[in-house]
Structure formats: structure tokens, C-alpha cells
Amino acid sequence: MKIVLLGAPGAGKGTHAQYLSDKYDLPHISTGDIFRANLKEGTPLGQKAKAYMDRGELVPDELTVDLVLDRLTRPDCEKGFILDGFPRNLSQADALTEALWEKGQAIDCALHFTISQDVILARMSGRRVCPSCGASYNVNGMPPKKEGICDRCGSAVIQREDDKPETVLKRLEVYREQTEPIVAYYREMGREIPVDSAASIEEVRRRLDQILEGENGCQSEI
Ligand code: AMP
């Protein structure tokens, strides 16, 4: 199953990607996580991406597209994948469609997490992430079992630099201008499936299971 996750920053893509990846045994490919890992390791890619990330802007396509397309050629992607945070503009979406098309493949579904801006702002102020394993939490609703400590690996969780309010507003603006058009792109391909992500985590999980376990894999008419 080849899945793309769409939705504004803070809509819950990372949280639900983690669930889907564990349950359906598909690699979770998050471009944001890849950039953050490179930043932490001080690689040339991380150094180049940093300024864009700090400003809440998109890292240029030259640094992003080949990175993802190359990742998709690894053996663990043969059974499918979950793309979280890519594509983020129309040219990335085109590059992905073409690369898959050359292999006679296509995206099965683009799960579109819908949510209002007010809820996003409230959620993002509470978001905490684990800098070691990438797990994400929220102090309002989904905190780690032990305050401030990652359930999975025991590291101290942190607030991402780009989850600070000024950067969040910029990221939402970038989302509206550059990323939102790809919702229509996947809708026209008959692949977009809306998921109300203002619902509780359990409800969203039920909805995701319904979609993925539908007769033909991904089904939009549920
Ligand atoms: P995320 O964790 O998905 O919210 O991504 C964090 C930041 O990484 C974004 O604000 C961008 O600066 C950068 N980024 C992640 N994915 C992409 C992408 N597909 N294209 C360009 N920049 C990206």
C-alpha cells in the first residue's frame, strides 16, 4: 500500500503515521524527520536545510525530491510506504507521480487530515517530540506516561524550535499557499480520502482502519 499523508502542520500526520506504520508494517518516511536527523548529525544537507526550517519555509526541491525518491528505492519500500510531509508542493507531487509511473506504480491513497486553524494552534503549542526516536506527544491530551520522558526510548522530550507560535503561523501560510493545492491534485486523481482529524485519536484510528481494511485496500466511499 502506497500512502501519502496530507494536512496542515499540526493536523496529526506524524502521530497517525506512527500508528499506521506499526499496525500495517509499512515504513514511515517523514521528510521533516530526515531533515532533523541530518541537522542533528551536522551533515551538509542538515546545514543547508536549517535556515529554511527555522524560518518555517520549504527546503528547496533540489535538496528534497531526490532524497525522497532515492529512499523509495530501498527494499523496505517494496511492500509500500507512508509518506509524511512529502509531497509539499505541486512540483514534488508531479515528481513523485512520474517516478512511480516509470515503475508502473501509483499512490493508492492520499489520506487528507482536515482540521481548523484554531485547533491546530492549540495543538501545536502542546506538541512535544522525542529528539532521539521521533515519537510525538501532546501535553494536552496525549502526554508521555512519565512527564517529559519518551515512552518508547526514555529520552527527554522537547518542543520543536519550529513549533514556537511565530514559526507556526508562517508554516500555516506556506501550507495554504504551496501545499493545499495538492489536495485537489490527488482528488482529481481519485485518490484523496478526507479524515476528520479534530476527532479523538481513537476515532481517527478507527476511520483509518476502515479505509485501509476496505475490500480494495484504500476506499473513499466509507
Ligand atoms: P515537518 O516535520 O513535516 O513539519 O517538517 C519540518 C520542516 O522541514 C518544514 O517546515 C520544512 O522546512 C521542511 N520540510 C519537510 N518536508 C519538506 C518537503 N517535502 N519539502 C520542503 N521542505 C520540507
Coordinates of C-alpha atoms and ligand atoms in Angstrom, one line a residue:
M1 CA 0.0 0.0 0.0
K2 CA 1.5 3.3 -1.1
I3 CA 0.1 6.1 1.1
V4 CA 0.6 9.9 1.2
L5 CA -0.5 11.8 4.2
L6 CA -1.8 15.3 3.5
G7 CA -2.8 18.0 6.0
A8 CA -1.6 21.2 7.7
P9 CA 1.3 21.1 10.1
G10 CA -0.2 20.0 13.4
A11 CA -3.1 18.1 11.9
G12 CA -1.7 14.8 13.4
K13 CA 0.0 13.3 10.4
G14 CA 3.1 12.2 12.4
T15 CA 1.0 10.6 15.2
H16 CA -1.2 8.7 12.8
A17 CA 1.7 7.8 10.5
Q18 CA 3.4 6.1 13.5
Y19 CA 0.2 4.1 14.2
L20 CA -0.3 3.1 10.6
S21 CA 3.4 2.1 10.2
D22 CA 3.3 -0.1 13.4
K23 CA 0.0 -1.7 12.5
Y24 CA 0.4 -2.3 8.8
D25 CA 4.2 -2.8 8.9
L26 CA 5.0 -0.1 6.3
P27 CA 8.0 2.2 6.5
H28 CA 7.2 5.7 7.8
I29 CA 9.1 8.2 5.7
S30 CA 8.9 11.7 7.2
T31 CA 10.9 14.3 5.3
G32 CA 10.8 16.6 8.4
D33 CA 12.4 13.7 10.5
I34 CA 15.0 13.1 7.8
F35 CA 16.0 16.8 7.8
R36 CA 16.0 16.9 11.6
A37 CA 18.2 13.8 11.8
N38 CA 20.7 15.4 9.3
L39 CA 20.6 18.6 11.3
K40 CA 21.4 16.8 14.5
E41 CA 24.3 14.9 12.8
G42 CA 25.6 18.2 11.3
T43 CA 25.6 16.8 7.7
P44 CA 25.9 19.2 4.7
L45 CA 22.2 18.5 4.0
G46 CA 21.2 19.4 7.5
Q47 CA 23.3 22.6 7.4
K48 CA 21.6 23.7 4.2
A49 CA 18.1 22.8 5.4
K50 CA 18.4 24.5 8.7
A51 CA 17.8 28.1 7.7
Y52 CA 14.7 27.2 5.8
M53 CA 13.3 25.1 8.6
D54 CA 14.0 27.8 11.2
R55 CA 12.0 30.3 9.1
G56 CA 9.1 27.8 8.6
E57 CA 9.8 27.8 4.8
L58 CA 10.1 24.8 2.5
V59 CA 13.5 23.4 1.9
P60 CA 14.2 23.8 -1.9
D61 CA 13.1 20.9 -4.1
E62 CA 16.7 20.3 -5.3
L63 CA 17.5 19.1 -1.8
T64 CA 14.3 17.3 -1.2
V65 CA 13.0 15.4 -4.2
D66 CA 15.9 13.2 -5.0
L67 CA 16.3 12.4 -1.3
V68 CA 12.8 11.0 -1.1
L69 CA 12.8 9.3 -4.5
D70 CA 16.1 7.6 -3.5
R71 CA 14.6 6.5 -0.2
L72 CA 11.7 4.9 -2.0
T73 CA 14.1 2.6 -3.9
R74 CA 15.2 0.8 -0.7
P75 CA 14.0 -2.8 -0.3
D76 CA 11.7 -2.0 2.7
C77 CA 9.5 0.1 0.4
E78 CA 8.7 -2.8 -1.9
K79 CA 5.6 -3.6 0.1
G80 CA 4.6 0.1 0.2
F81 CA 5.2 3.1 2.3
I82 CA 3.7 6.0 4.2
L83 CA 4.9 9.4 3.1
D84 CA 4.5 12.1 5.8
G85 CA 5.4 15.6 4.8
F86 CA 6.1 14.8 1.1
P87 CA 4.9 16.0 -1.4
R88 CA 4.5 19.5 -0.1
N89 CA 4.0 21.4 -3.4
L90 CA 2.8 20.6 -6.9
S91 CA 6.3 20.0 -8.4
Q92 CA 7.1 17.5 -5.7
A93 CA 3.7 15.8 -6.3
D94 CA 4.5 15.6 -10.1
A95 CA 8.0 14.2 -9.4
L96 CA 6.5 11.5 -7.2
T97 CA 3.8 10.6 -9.7
E98 CA 6.3 10.4 -12.5
A99 CA 8.9 8.3 -10.6
L100 CA 6.2 5.8 -9.6
W101 CA 4.6 5.8 -13.1
E102 CA 8.0 4.8 -14.6
K103 CA 7.8 1.7 -12.4
G104 CA 4.2 1.1 -13.4
Q105 CA 3.0 2.1 -9.9
A106 CA 0.9 4.8 -8.3
I107 CA -0.1 6.2 -5.0
D108 CA -3.1 4.1 -3.6
C109 CA -4.5 6.8 -1.3
A110 CA -3.8 10.3 -0.1
L111 CA -5.2 10.5 3.4
H112 CA -6.2 14.1 3.9
F113 CA -6.3 15.1 7.6
T114 CA -8.7 18.0 7.9
I115 CA -8.8 20.4 10.9
S116 CA -9.4 24.1 11.7
Q117 CA -6.6 26.6 12.2
D118 CA -7.7 27.3 15.8
V119 CA -7.4 23.6 16.8
I120 CA -4.0 23.4 15.1
L121 CA -2.7 26.4 17.0
A122 CA -3.9 25.0 20.3
R123 CA -2.4 21.6 19.5
M124 CA 1.0 22.8 18.3
S125 CA 1.6 24.8 21.5
G126 CA 1.3 21.5 23.4
R127 CA 3.2 19.3 21.0
R128 CA 6.4 17.6 22.3
V129 CA 8.7 15.3 20.4
C130 CA 11.4 12.9 21.2
P131 CA 14.7 14.1 19.6
S132 CA 16.1 10.5 19.7
C133 CA 13.4 8.3 18.2
G134 CA 10.9 10.9 16.7
A135 CA 7.9 9.8 18.8
S136 CA 5.4 12.7 19.3
Y137 CA 3.2 13.6 22.2
N138 CA 0.9 16.4 23.3
V139 CA 0.8 17.8 26.8
N140 CA -2.9 18.5 26.3
G141 CA -4.4 15.1 25.6
M142 CA -1.6 12.6 24.7
P143 CA 1.2 13.2 27.2
P144 CA 4.0 10.6 27.7
K145 CA 3.3 8.2 30.6
K146 CA 6.0 9.7 32.7
E147 CA 6.1 13.5 32.4
G148 CA 8.7 14.8 30.0
I149 CA 10.1 11.3 29.2
C150 CA 9.6 9.4 25.9
D151 CA 7.6 6.2 26.4
R152 CA 9.5 4.5 23.6
C153 CA 13.1 5.2 24.4
G154 CA 13.4 7.1 27.7
S155 CA 14.9 10.3 26.3
A156 CA 13.7 13.8 27.4
V157 CA 11.0 15.1 25.1
I158 CA 11.3 18.7 23.8
Q159 CA 9.3 21.4 22.0
R160 CA 10.5 21.8 18.4
E161 CA 12.0 25.1 17.6
D162 CA 9.6 25.5 14.7
D163 CA 6.5 24.8 16.9
K164 CA 7.0 28.2 18.5
P165 CA 4.0 30.5 17.7
E166 CA 5.6 32.9 15.1
T167 CA 7.0 30.0 13.1
V168 CA 3.8 28.0 13.3
L169 CA 1.9 31.0 11.7
K170 CA 4.5 31.1 8.9
R171 CA 4.2 27.3 8.3
L172 CA 0.5 27.5 8.1
E173 CA 0.8 30.3 5.5
V174 CA 3.3 28.2 3.5
Y175 CA 0.8 25.2 3.8
R176 CA -2.1 27.3 2.4
E177 CA -0.1 28.7 -0.5
Q178 CA 2.1 25.8 -1.6
T179 CA 0.8 22.5 -0.1
E180 CA -3.0 22.9 -0.2
P181 CA -3.2 22.8 -4.0
I182 CA -2.0 19.2 -3.9
V183 CA -5.2 18.2 -2.1
A184 CA -7.1 19.0 -5.4
Y185 CA -4.3 17.2 -7.4
Y186 CA -4.9 13.9 -5.6
R187 CA -8.7 14.5 -5.6
E188 CA -8.6 14.8 -9.4
M189 CA -6.7 11.5 -9.5
G190 CA -9.5 9.9 -7.4
R191 CA -7.0 9.2 -4.5
E192 CA -7.9 11.8 -1.8
I193 CA -9.7 10.5 1.2
P194 CA -10.7 13.0 3.9
V195 CA -10.2 12.1 7.5
D196 CA -11.6 14.4 10.2
S197 CA -8.6 14.8 12.5
A198 CA -10.4 17.0 15.0
A199 CA -11.9 13.7 16.2
S200 CA -10.3 11.8 19.1
I201 CA -7.2 9.7 18.3
E202 CA -9.2 6.5 18.8
E203 CA -11.9 7.7 16.4
V204 CA -9.3 8.7 13.8
R205 CA -7.6 5.3 14.2
R206 CA -11.0 3.5 13.6
R207 CA -11.6 5.5 10.5
L208 CA -8.1 4.8 9.2
D209 CA -8.6 1.0 9.8
Q210 CA -11.9 1.2 7.9
I211 CA -10.2 2.9 5.0
L212 CA -7.1 0.6 4.9
E213 CA -9.0 -2.6 5.5
G214 CA -11.7 -1.9 2.9
E215 CA -12.3 -4.5 0.3
N216 CA -9.9 -2.9 -2.2
G217 CA -7.4 -1.6 0.2
C218 CA -8.0 2.1 0.2
Q219 CA -11.6 3.1 -0.3
S220 CA -13.0 6.6 -0.3
E221 CA -16.7 5.8 -0.1
I222 CA -16.8 4.9 3.6
Ligands
AMP1 P1 7.5 18.7 9.3 O1 8.1 17.9 10.4 O2 6.9 17.8 8.2 O3 6.5 19.7 9.7 O4 8.7 19.5 8.5 C1 9.5 20.4 9.2 C2 10.2 21.3 8.2 O5 11.0 20.5 7.3 C3 9.2 22.1 7.2 O6 8.7 23.3 7.8 C4 10.2 22.4 6.1 O7 11.1 23.4 6.4 C5 11.0 21.1 6.0 N1 10.3 20.1 5.1 C6 9.8 18.9 5.4 N2 9.3 18.3 4.4 C7 9.5 19.0 3.3 C8 9.2 18.9 1.9 N3 8.6 17.9 1.4 N4 9.7 19.9 1.1 C9 10.3 21.0 1.6 N5 10.6 21.2 2.9 C10 10.2 20.2 3.8

